[in-house]
Amino acid sequence: MAHYAVRESPPLRGEIPISTSKNAVLPIMCGALLTREDVQILNPPDLTDVHTLCSLLAACGCQVKKENGALILCARDFKNPQDEEDVRKMRASVLVLGPLLGRLGEARIPLPGGCAIGQRPIDQHLKGMSALGAKVRFDHGGVTLSGRLRGATIYLDMPSVGATENLLMAATLAEGITRIENAAKEPEIVDLASFLISMGAKISGAGTSTIVVEGVPSLHGTTWQPIADRIEAGTMACACAITGGELLLSGTRTEHLRSLLFKLSEAGIHIKDTPGGLLVFGRAKQPFEIRTMVYPGFPTDLQAPMMAVACKTPGTSVFLETIFENRFMHAAELTRLGAHIRVENRVAVVEGTPFLTGAPVRSTDLRAGAALILAGLCAEGETLVDDEAGHIDRGYCRIEEKLSAVGGNIVRLPDQEPDG
Ligand code: UD1
C-alpha cells in the first residue's frame, strides 16, 4: 500500500548501496527447512516478500529470529503450513515444497493461481518431484506430494528458475544421484547451490545446464551472505541512464549484469568496474533492441525499467518478451506519460520522445512499478504512482530513500486514512 509522488529530477549523482538479492534470499530461506540446525542469513533485504516468507516459515513451526541484522532460522521441528492464505500471498512459497518433501516425506500447498504477468504454472516442479518418486495428488484446490525420494534424471521442458531451485533442494536429501537437465543457470541458482554445499550437500554443475546432486542423509546449519540484487542494481543503472547522471552501485558484480550493461553501452552509457562497485554514467542516446531470455540472456525483470529508458531515448527501440506472456502492462501506463509505444502480442515498439509529462499512473506489478517511478524522474511536472497493492515494496528496499539520496525528486506519500 504505497503512493509515490515523483518529479522531473536533475542527473542522479552519488552512491547507491545495493541490497541483498530478493530472488536469492527467498529460496535460501526455504532451504533452511532442510536442516534441524540454525541457519543464519546475513543482511536479508527489508522487503515484504521476505516478511511474508518469514511468517509462512513460522507457521510451519520454524523458529524465526532477527539478531544484529541477520535472520536466524531453525527448523528443528516443523510441519506443513496450515493456513493456505500465507502460501497464496506469494508465488515463491512454492519453494517450500522441495524442502518439506525432502525432510517430512509429505508436502501440501494450495495451487498458485494466475498472476498479473501470466499463468505461471508449476508443472515442471511437479514433474521433477514425481520423477524423484513423489506421488502427486490434486484435491480441494491444492497439491499434495508424498513419498520417499530417490535420485533420478529429470529433464526440464524449460529452464525454470523456481523448478530448478525446488528440485535442487529436494534432491539434496534424496537417496542416490539426481541429474537435473536443462536446468536454469541464473546466479541465484549458483548462490543457492553454494549455500546448500555449505550445509553439507553434494552438488556439482550449478550455473551450467546439468546439475548433479548426490543425496546425503542430513544437512547441517550454516551462516550465509546471499549475493547482491542484480535486478535492483540494473534498475538503478536504468535510473542513471534516464537522468544522465553518475551513480556508483556499491556491492554489485558486473558479471551478473553483463546483458544489461551491453545494452546500456549500446545506448551510449559508460560503465566502469571499480573496487567500490559498478560506476555508471551518461544518458541514453541511441535506441536498442531487447529480447528477454533466460540467463545469461537479458532478464525479463529488467524489461520494464529498460522500456522506461527507451521512452525518452531518440529513435525506435524494440522489445521482445519471451519469458512471460503478459508482461507489457506498464506500456499502457507509460503511454499516459506521453510515451509512444505500440504493443503487438509479445513485441513492443517504442518511439523515443523528447517530452514526457507527469500523470497519475498505476503500478501493475513489481518491475512495472519501478519503471513508472523511473519514467517519472524524466517527466515534466508530477507523476503520481499508485501502488495500492504494495508491489514495489515486495522487491525494492525503500526505493524512494535510495533515489532521493542521489538527487531523485521522489517522496512516498503518507497512507491515507480510510473515509468515515
Ligand atoms: C523467477 C524470479 C522472477 C523472474 C523469473 C524469470 C524468483 C523468486 N522469481 O520466477 O523474478 O521473473 O524467475 O527469470 O526467483 N513455467 C512453466 N512451468 C513451471 C515453471 C515455470 O511453464 O513449472 C514458465 C512460467 O510460466 C514462465 C517461465 O516458465 O513463463 C519462467 O518461469 P520461472 O523461471 O519458473 O520463474 P519463477 O521461478 O517463477
Short mmCIF file of C-alpha atoms and ligand atoms in Angstrom, two decimals:
data_model
loop_
_atom_site.label_atom_id
_atom_site.label_comp_id
_atom_site.label_asym_id
_atom_site.label_seq_id
_atom_site.Cartn_x
_atom_site.Cartn_y
_atom_site.Cartn_z
CA MET A 1 0.00 0.00 0.00
CA ALA A 2 2.05 2.94 -1.17
CA HIS A 3 1.82 6.02 -3.30
CA TYR A 4 4.80 7.91 -4.65
CA ALA A 5 5.00 11.47 -5.94
CA VAL A 6 7.82 11.72 -8.49
CA ARG A 7 9.03 14.91 -10.23
CA GLU A 8 11.48 15.63 -13.00
CA SER A 9 14.93 15.28 -11.46
CA PRO A 10 18.43 16.54 -12.15
CA PRO A 11 21.05 13.98 -13.22
CA LEU A 12 21.33 11.48 -10.34
CA ARG A 13 24.76 11.57 -8.69
CA GLY A 14 26.24 9.63 -5.81
CA GLU A 15 26.37 6.14 -4.38
CA ILE A 16 23.53 3.64 -4.05
CA PRO A 17 24.20 0.64 -1.81
CA ILE A 18 22.65 -2.41 -3.46
CA SER A 19 20.71 -4.70 -1.15
CA THR A 20 20.93 -8.46 -0.84
CA SER A 21 19.08 -10.19 -3.67
CA LYS A 22 15.40 -10.94 -3.08
CA ASN A 23 15.44 -13.79 -5.59
CA ALA A 24 18.50 -15.34 -3.91
CA VAL A 25 17.30 -14.95 -0.33
CA LEU A 26 13.79 -16.45 -0.79
CA PRO A 27 14.95 -19.94 -1.91
CA ILE A 28 17.77 -19.84 0.66
CA MET A 29 15.22 -19.18 3.43
CA CYS A 30 13.22 -22.20 2.22
CA GLY A 31 16.47 -24.21 2.14
CA ALA A 32 16.79 -23.61 5.89
CA LEU A 33 13.95 -26.16 6.30
CA LEU A 34 16.37 -28.87 5.14
CA THR A 35 18.24 -28.94 8.46
CA ARG A 36 17.43 -29.22 12.17
CA GLU A 37 20.22 -26.76 12.95
CA ASP A 38 20.41 -22.95 12.90
CA VAL A 39 20.78 -21.23 9.54
CA GLN A 40 21.97 -17.65 9.75
CA ILE A 41 21.31 -15.41 6.74
CA LEU A 42 23.30 -12.19 6.76
CA ASN A 43 21.82 -8.84 5.67
CA PRO A 44 18.43 -10.05 4.46
CA PRO A 45 16.71 -7.30 2.45
CA ASP A 46 13.89 -5.48 4.22
CA LEU A 47 11.15 -6.45 1.75
CA THR A 48 7.57 -7.53 2.18
CA ASP A 49 8.27 -10.79 0.29
CA VAL A 50 10.88 -11.63 2.92
CA HIS A 51 8.43 -10.77 5.74
CA THR A 52 5.71 -12.89 4.12
CA LEU A 53 8.05 -15.86 3.82
CA CYS A 54 9.15 -15.39 7.46
CA SER A 55 5.53 -15.68 8.59
CA LEU A 56 4.96 -18.69 6.36
CA LEU A 57 8.06 -20.44 7.79
CA ALA A 58 6.96 -19.54 11.32
CA ALA A 59 3.52 -21.02 10.53
CA CYS A 60 5.35 -24.24 9.59
CA GLY A 61 6.86 -24.34 13.08
CA CYS A 62 10.27 -22.99 12.03
CA GLN A 63 11.78 -20.60 14.60
CA VAL A 64 12.42 -17.20 13.02
CA LYS A 65 14.62 -14.65 14.81
CA LYS A 66 16.37 -11.44 13.83
CA GLU A 67 19.70 -10.75 15.53
CA ASN A 68 22.15 -7.98 14.63
CA GLY A 69 20.59 -7.57 11.23
CA ALA A 70 20.84 -11.31 10.48
CA LEU A 71 17.93 -13.68 10.07
CA ILE A 72 18.22 -16.89 12.08
CA LEU A 73 16.01 -19.79 11.06
CA CYS A 74 15.77 -23.05 12.92
CA ALA A 75 13.54 -25.85 11.62
CA ARG A 76 14.13 -28.40 14.37
CA ASP A 77 10.50 -29.48 14.42
CA PHE A 78 8.17 -28.35 11.72
CA LYS A 79 5.08 -29.30 9.77
CA ASN A 80 3.23 -28.42 6.59
CA PRO A 81 1.71 -24.91 6.53
CA GLN A 82 -1.82 -25.00 7.94
CA ASP A 83 -3.03 -21.63 6.73
CA GLU A 84 -3.25 -21.64 2.95
CA GLU A 85 -3.51 -17.83 2.84
CA ASP A 86 0.18 -17.48 3.75
CA VAL A 87 1.16 -19.58 0.75
CA ARG A 88 -1.19 -17.84 -1.65
CA LYS A 89 0.25 -14.38 -0.96
CA MET A 90 3.47 -15.11 -2.78
CA ARG A 91 4.39 -17.39 -5.65
CA ALA A 92 7.86 -18.06 -4.23
CA SER A 93 6.15 -20.01 -1.39
CA VAL A 94 6.03 -22.93 -3.82
CA LEU A 95 9.73 -23.30 -2.95
CA VAL A 96 8.83 -24.87 0.40
CA LEU A 97 7.64 -27.98 -1.49
CA GLY A 98 11.10 -29.46 -2.10
CA PRO A 99 12.40 -29.00 1.46
CA LEU A 100 9.11 -30.17 3.07
CA LEU A 101 9.01 -33.26 0.93
CA GLY A 102 12.72 -33.97 1.42
CA ARG A 103 12.50 -33.80 5.20
CA LEU A 104 8.95 -34.82 6.08
CA GLY A 105 8.14 -37.14 3.18
CA GLU A 106 4.97 -35.11 2.59
CA ALA A 107 4.22 -31.61 1.35
CA ARG A 108 0.98 -29.81 0.60
CA ILE A 109 0.37 -26.34 -0.78
CA PRO A 110 -2.59 -24.63 -2.45
CA LEU A 111 -2.11 -24.36 -6.21
CA PRO A 112 -0.87 -20.90 -7.10
CA GLY A 113 -3.40 -19.09 -9.29
CA GLY A 114 -2.54 -16.96 -12.31
CA CYS A 115 -0.78 -13.69 -11.62
CA ALA A 116 -0.63 -10.31 -13.27
CA ILE A 117 2.27 -11.24 -15.57
CA GLY A 118 0.89 -14.55 -16.77
CA GLN A 119 -0.21 -18.06 -15.88
CA ARG A 120 2.99 -19.19 -14.11
CA PRO A 121 2.16 -22.90 -13.76
CA ILE A 122 4.19 -25.29 -11.58
CA ASP A 123 4.04 -28.35 -13.82
CA GLN A 124 7.84 -28.56 -14.10
CA HIS A 125 8.22 -28.57 -10.30
CA LEU A 126 5.69 -31.40 -10.04
CA LYS A 127 7.06 -33.38 -12.98
CA GLY A 128 10.51 -33.30 -11.34
CA MET A 129 9.22 -34.31 -7.90
CA SER A 130 7.31 -37.15 -9.48
CA ALA A 131 10.49 -38.33 -11.27
CA LEU A 132 12.12 -38.39 -7.82
CA GLY A 133 9.39 -40.80 -6.70
CA ALA A 134 6.81 -38.50 -5.13
CA LYS A 135 3.13 -39.28 -5.55
CA VAL A 136 1.29 -36.18 -6.74
CA ARG A 137 -2.37 -35.73 -5.78
CA PHE A 138 -4.62 -32.77 -6.59
CA ASP A 139 -7.62 -32.08 -4.36
CA HIS A 140 -9.52 -29.18 -2.81
CA GLY A 141 -7.54 -26.59 -4.78
CA GLY A 142 -4.19 -27.83 -3.57
CA VAL A 143 -1.48 -30.32 -4.40
CA THR A 144 -0.11 -32.95 -2.06
CA LEU A 145 3.20 -34.71 -2.66
CA SER A 146 4.24 -37.74 -0.69
CA GLY A 147 6.83 -40.46 -0.64
CA ARG A 148 10.49 -41.17 -0.03
CA LEU A 149 12.63 -39.53 -2.67
CA ARG A 150 15.18 -41.43 -4.76
CA GLY A 151 17.68 -39.88 -7.15
CA ALA A 152 16.65 -39.78 -10.83
CA THR A 153 17.38 -37.97 -14.07
CA ILE A 154 14.99 -35.07 -14.62
CA TYR A 155 14.67 -33.18 -17.88
CA LEU A 156 13.00 -29.77 -17.53
CA ASP A 157 10.94 -28.74 -20.58
CA MET A 158 12.12 -25.18 -19.97
CA PRO A 159 14.89 -23.96 -17.68
CA SER A 160 12.53 -22.74 -14.95
CA VAL A 161 14.31 -20.92 -12.14
CA GLY A 162 11.85 -21.98 -9.45
CA ALA A 163 11.63 -25.62 -10.59
CA THR A 164 15.43 -25.92 -10.68
CA GLU A 165 15.64 -24.49 -7.14
CA ASN A 166 12.86 -26.70 -5.77
CA LEU A 167 14.31 -29.88 -7.29
CA LEU A 168 17.83 -29.00 -6.24
CA MET A 169 16.66 -28.69 -2.63
CA ALA A 170 14.58 -31.86 -2.72
CA ALA A 171 17.45 -33.83 -4.27
CA THR A 172 19.93 -32.95 -1.50
CA LEU A 173 18.17 -35.40 0.85
CA ALA A 174 17.04 -37.96 -1.77
CA GLU A 175 18.74 -41.35 -1.77
CA GLY A 176 21.24 -41.64 -4.65
CA ILE A 177 22.17 -39.41 -7.54
CA THR A 178 19.90 -36.84 -9.22
CA ARG A 179 20.69 -35.15 -12.53
CA ILE A 180 18.68 -32.04 -13.44
CA GLU A 181 19.00 -31.48 -17.18
CA ASN A 182 18.09 -28.22 -18.96
CA ALA A 183 18.46 -26.59 -15.54
CA ALA A 184 18.27 -22.80 -15.09
CA LYS A 185 21.68 -21.10 -14.87
CA GLU A 186 20.78 -17.88 -13.06
CA PRO A 187 23.27 -16.54 -10.47
CA GLU A 188 20.62 -17.15 -7.78
CA ILE A 189 20.78 -20.90 -8.58
CA VAL A 190 24.56 -20.86 -8.13
CA ASP A 191 24.13 -19.00 -4.84
CA LEU A 192 21.52 -21.50 -3.61
CA ALA A 193 23.78 -24.43 -4.56
CA SER A 194 26.77 -22.84 -2.79
CA PHE A 195 24.59 -22.27 0.29
CA LEU A 196 23.44 -25.93 0.24
CA ILE A 197 27.05 -27.11 -0.22
CA SER A 198 27.98 -25.07 2.88
CA MET A 199 25.33 -27.16 4.71
CA GLY A 200 26.99 -30.41 3.58
CA ALA A 201 25.12 -31.06 0.31
CA LYS A 202 26.98 -32.65 -2.60
CA ILE A 203 26.22 -30.67 -5.74
CA SER A 204 28.14 -30.05 -8.94
CA GLY A 205 27.36 -28.21 -12.16
CA ALA A 206 25.28 -25.31 -10.74
CA GLY A 207 25.45 -22.47 -13.27
CA THR A 208 25.51 -24.97 -16.18
CA SER A 209 22.53 -26.70 -17.74
CA THR A 210 23.22 -30.01 -15.97
CA ILE A 211 23.26 -30.09 -12.19
CA VAL A 212 24.23 -33.29 -10.40
CA VAL A 213 23.26 -33.88 -6.77
CA GLU A 214 24.40 -36.79 -4.65
CA GLY A 215 21.91 -37.19 -1.82
CA VAL A 216 23.13 -37.15 1.79
CA PRO A 217 21.24 -38.38 4.88
CA SER A 218 21.16 -34.94 6.56
CA LEU A 219 22.40 -31.37 6.29
CA HIS A 220 23.84 -29.11 8.98
CA GLY A 221 23.47 -25.42 9.86
CA THR A 222 25.44 -22.61 8.22
CA THR A 223 25.94 -18.85 8.01
CA TRP A 224 25.40 -17.35 4.57
CA GLN A 225 25.61 -13.98 2.86
CA PRO A 226 23.50 -14.17 -0.32
CA ILE A 227 24.57 -12.27 -3.45
CA ALA A 228 23.67 -8.65 -4.19
CA ASP A 229 20.45 -7.91 -6.06
CA ARG A 230 21.32 -7.71 -9.76
CA ILE A 231 17.79 -6.58 -10.62
CA GLU A 232 17.84 -3.70 -8.13
CA ALA A 233 21.31 -2.71 -9.43
CA GLY A 234 20.06 -2.90 -13.02
CA THR A 235 17.03 -0.76 -12.18
CA MET A 236 19.27 1.90 -10.64
CA ALA A 237 21.57 1.79 -13.68
CA CYS A 238 18.44 2.49 -15.80
CA ALA A 239 17.58 5.43 -13.49
CA CYS A 240 21.02 6.84 -14.24
CA ALA A 241 20.58 6.31 -17.99
CA ILE A 242 17.28 8.21 -17.86
CA THR A 243 18.56 11.28 -15.99
CA GLY A 244 22.09 11.29 -17.41
CA GLY A 245 23.93 11.22 -14.09
CA GLU A 246 26.74 9.27 -12.49
CA LEU A 247 25.99 6.52 -9.98
CA LEU A 248 28.22 4.17 -8.04
CA LEU A 249 26.25 0.98 -7.38
CA SER A 250 28.14 -0.41 -4.44
CA GLY A 251 28.31 -4.10 -3.71
CA THR A 252 27.36 -5.13 -7.28
CA ARG A 253 29.17 -7.53 -9.56
CA THR A 254 29.45 -6.73 -13.28
CA GLU A 255 29.50 -10.43 -14.16
CA HIS A 256 25.84 -10.85 -13.11
CA LEU A 257 24.66 -7.87 -15.18
CA ARG A 258 26.53 -8.30 -18.45
CA SER A 259 23.48 -8.48 -20.74
CA LEU A 260 22.08 -5.21 -19.34
CA LEU A 261 25.46 -3.50 -19.39
CA PHE A 262 25.98 -4.40 -23.07
CA LYS A 263 22.59 -2.90 -23.90
CA LEU A 264 23.24 0.24 -21.85
CA SER A 265 26.57 0.74 -23.57
CA GLU A 266 24.90 0.30 -26.97
CA ALA A 267 22.62 3.12 -25.84
CA GLY A 268 25.64 5.30 -25.05
CA ILE A 269 26.02 4.80 -21.29
CA HIS A 270 29.53 4.43 -19.84
CA ILE A 271 30.23 1.64 -17.40
CA LYS A 272 33.28 1.06 -15.24
CA ASP A 273 34.05 -1.69 -12.77
CA THR A 274 35.67 -0.08 -9.72
CA PRO A 275 36.78 -1.57 -6.38
CA GLY A 276 33.80 0.22 -4.74
CA GLY A 277 31.24 -1.20 -7.16
CA LEU A 278 29.85 -0.53 -10.58
CA LEU A 279 30.14 3.03 -11.89
CA VAL A 280 27.50 4.02 -14.45
CA PHE A 281 27.42 7.40 -16.15
CA GLY A 282 25.91 9.23 -19.12
CA ARG A 283 22.49 9.48 -20.75
CA ALA A 284 20.91 7.01 -23.19
CA LYS A 285 21.29 8.49 -26.69
CA GLN A 286 20.77 5.60 -29.12
CA PRO A 287 17.85 3.18 -29.39
CA PHE A 288 18.28 -0.52 -28.69
CA GLU A 289 16.65 -3.92 -29.20
CA ILE A 290 15.91 -6.24 -26.31
CA ARG A 291 14.89 -9.88 -26.36
CA THR A 292 14.30 -11.26 -22.86
CA MET A 293 15.87 -14.65 -22.33
CA VAL A 294 16.98 -17.00 -19.59
CA TYR A 295 20.37 -16.22 -18.04
CA PRO A 296 22.85 -15.17 -19.37
CA GLY A 297 20.35 -13.54 -21.76
CA PHE A 298 18.59 -10.28 -20.95
CA PRO A 299 16.49 -10.69 -17.74
CA THR A 300 12.73 -10.32 -18.09
CA ASP A 301 12.78 -8.48 -14.74
CA LEU A 302 14.71 -5.59 -16.35
CA GLN A 303 12.50 -5.32 -19.44
CA ALA A 304 10.13 -2.76 -17.83
CA PRO A 305 12.91 -0.49 -16.44
CA MET A 306 14.61 -0.55 -19.87
CA MET A 307 11.32 0.37 -21.52
CA ALA A 308 11.23 3.47 -19.31
CA VAL A 309 14.72 4.31 -20.65
CA ALA A 310 13.57 3.76 -24.25
CA CYS A 311 10.64 6.20 -23.85
CA LYS A 312 12.97 9.22 -23.93
CA THR A 313 15.82 7.79 -26.00
CA PRO A 314 15.82 9.16 -29.56
CA GLY A 315 14.92 6.59 -32.23
CA THR A 316 12.97 3.32 -32.28
CA SER A 317 13.64 0.68 -29.62
CA VAL A 318 12.14 -2.80 -29.85
CA PHE A 319 11.31 -5.25 -27.06
CA LEU A 320 10.52 -8.94 -27.46
CA GLU A 321 9.29 -10.64 -24.26
CA THR A 322 9.87 -14.39 -24.49
CA ILE A 323 9.57 -15.47 -20.82
CA PHE A 324 6.13 -14.27 -19.69
CA GLU A 325 3.04 -13.95 -21.88
CA ASN A 326 1.60 -10.79 -20.34
CA ARG A 327 4.44 -8.60 -19.23
CA PHE A 328 3.81 -5.31 -21.05
CA MET A 329 1.18 -3.84 -18.75
CA HIS A 330 3.47 -0.92 -17.91
CA ALA A 331 3.35 0.11 -21.59
CA ALA A 332 -0.21 1.45 -21.27
CA GLU A 333 0.73 3.36 -18.11
CA LEU A 334 3.89 4.80 -19.72
CA THR A 335 1.70 5.98 -22.59
CA ARG A 336 -0.24 8.08 -20.07
CA LEU A 337 3.01 10.00 -19.52
CA GLY A 338 3.22 10.71 -23.26
CA ALA A 339 5.39 7.74 -24.31
CA HIS A 340 4.91 6.39 -27.84
CA ILE A 341 4.57 2.63 -27.50
CA ARG A 342 2.82 0.07 -29.69
CA VAL A 343 2.32 -3.44 -28.34
CA GLU A 344 1.53 -6.43 -30.54
CA ASN A 345 1.45 -9.74 -28.67
CA ARG A 346 4.94 -10.21 -27.29
CA VAL A 347 6.53 -7.26 -29.12
CA ALA A 348 6.61 -3.63 -28.02
CA VAL A 349 7.92 -0.86 -30.26
CA VAL A 350 8.91 2.38 -28.54
CA GLU A 351 9.50 5.63 -30.43
CA GLY A 352 11.58 7.85 -28.17
CA THR A 353 10.11 11.29 -27.49
CA PRO A 354 11.88 14.33 -26.01
CA PHE A 355 8.93 15.15 -23.72
CA LEU A 356 7.10 13.14 -21.13
CA THR A 357 4.63 14.84 -18.82
CA GLY A 358 3.60 13.71 -15.34
CA ALA A 359 0.26 11.99 -14.76
CA PRO A 360 -1.36 9.62 -12.27
CA VAL A 361 -0.33 6.04 -13.11
CA ARG A 362 -0.88 2.64 -11.54
CA SER A 363 1.76 0.06 -10.74
CA THR A 364 0.54 -3.30 -12.07
CA ASP A 365 3.42 -5.47 -10.88
CA LEU A 366 6.75 -5.15 -9.11
CA ARG A 367 9.03 -4.26 -12.03
CA ALA A 368 6.30 -2.24 -13.80
CA GLY A 369 6.04 -0.08 -10.66
CA ALA A 370 9.77 0.61 -10.70
CA ALA A 371 9.61 1.50 -14.41
CA LEU A 372 6.88 4.09 -13.73
CA ILE A 373 8.98 5.69 -10.99
CA LEU A 374 11.94 5.89 -13.40
CA ALA A 375 9.80 7.46 -16.12
CA GLY A 376 8.51 9.97 -13.56
CA LEU A 377 12.10 11.09 -12.94
CA CYS A 378 12.26 12.44 -16.50
CA ALA A 379 8.66 13.63 -16.95
CA GLU A 380 7.79 17.30 -16.63
CA GLY A 381 5.63 18.03 -13.56
CA GLU A 382 4.38 15.42 -11.12
CA THR A 383 3.83 11.71 -11.68
CA LEU A 384 1.73 10.04 -9.01
CA VAL A 385 2.49 6.33 -8.87
CA ASP A 386 -0.35 4.44 -7.23
CA ASP A 387 1.00 1.18 -5.82
CA GLU A 388 -2.08 0.26 -3.82
CA ALA A 389 -1.17 -3.42 -3.93
CA GLY A 390 2.32 -2.77 -2.49
CA HIS A 391 4.14 -4.40 -5.43
CA ILE A 392 7.21 -2.16 -5.23
CA ASP A 393 7.89 -2.88 -1.55
CA ARG A 394 7.93 -6.58 -2.39
CA GLY A 395 11.19 -6.22 -4.29
CA TYR A 396 12.84 -2.82 -3.73
CA CYS A 397 14.13 -1.77 -0.30
CA ARG A 398 12.96 1.81 0.30
CA ILE A 399 13.32 2.81 -3.33
CA GLU A 400 12.29 6.41 -2.55
CA GLU A 401 15.09 6.82 0.02
CA LYS A 402 17.72 5.36 -2.28
CA LEU A 403 16.72 7.55 -5.22
CA SER A 404 16.27 10.75 -3.22
CA ALA A 405 19.72 10.28 -1.60
CA VAL A 406 21.25 10.72 -5.08
CA GLY A 407 19.07 13.67 -6.12
CA GLY A 408 15.86 12.00 -7.30
CA ASN A 409 12.69 14.02 -6.66
CA ILE A 410 10.55 11.33 -5.12
CA VAL A 411 8.55 11.07 -1.92
CA ARG A 412 6.39 8.33 -0.51
CA LEU A 413 3.06 9.86 0.38
CA PRO A 414 1.64 9.15 3.83
CA ASP A 415 -1.02 6.42 3.89
CA GLN A 416 -4.47 7.90 3.52
CA GLU A 417 -6.99 7.35 6.30
CA PRO A 418 -9.99 5.40 5.03
CA ASP A 419 -13.12 7.55 4.71
CA GLY A 420 -15.58 7.54 7.59
C1 UD1 B 1 11.87 -16.34 -11.09
C2 UD1 B 1 12.03 -14.99 -10.43
C3 UD1 B 1 11.33 -13.91 -11.25
C4 UD1 B 1 11.79 -13.93 -12.69
C5 UD1 B 1 11.67 -15.34 -13.27
C6 UD1 B 1 12.27 -15.44 -14.67
C7 UD1 B 1 12.16 -15.57 -8.08
C8 UD1 B 1 11.53 -15.53 -6.73
N1 UD1 B 1 11.45 -15.06 -9.10
O1 UD1 B 1 10.47 -16.63 -11.09
O2 UD1 B 1 11.65 -12.63 -10.66
O3 UD1 B 1 10.98 -13.05 -13.44
O4 UD1 B 1 12.37 -16.27 -12.43
O5 UD1 B 1 13.61 -15.04 -14.66
O6 UD1 B 1 13.30 -16.00 -8.23
N2 UD1 B 1 6.95 -22.17 -16.13
C9 UD1 B 1 6.15 -23.22 -16.50
N3 UD1 B 1 6.05 -24.30 -15.66
C10 UD1 B 1 6.73 -24.34 -14.47
C11 UD1 B 1 7.54 -23.27 -14.10
C12 UD1 B 1 7.64 -22.19 -14.96
O7 UD1 B 1 5.52 -23.22 -17.57
O8 UD1 B 1 6.59 -25.34 -13.74
C13 UD1 B 1 7.05 -20.99 -17.03
C14 UD1 B 1 6.45 -19.74 -16.35
O9 UD1 B 1 5.07 -19.65 -16.55
C15 UD1 B 1 7.20 -18.64 -17.05
C16 UD1 B 1 8.58 -19.26 -17.31
O10 UD1 B 1 8.42 -20.67 -17.23
O11 UD1 B 1 6.60 -18.32 -18.27
C17 UD1 B 1 9.65 -18.80 -16.33
O12 UD1 B 1 9.29 -19.17 -15.01
P1 UD1 B 1 10.36 -19.47 -13.88
O13 UD1 B 1 11.74 -19.45 -14.47
O14 UD1 B 1 9.94 -20.68 -13.13
O15 UD1 B 1 10.21 -18.19 -12.96
P2 UD1 B 1 9.97 -18.13 -11.40
O16 UD1 B 1 10.86 -19.08 -10.70
O17 UD1 B 1 8.52 -18.13 -11.12
#
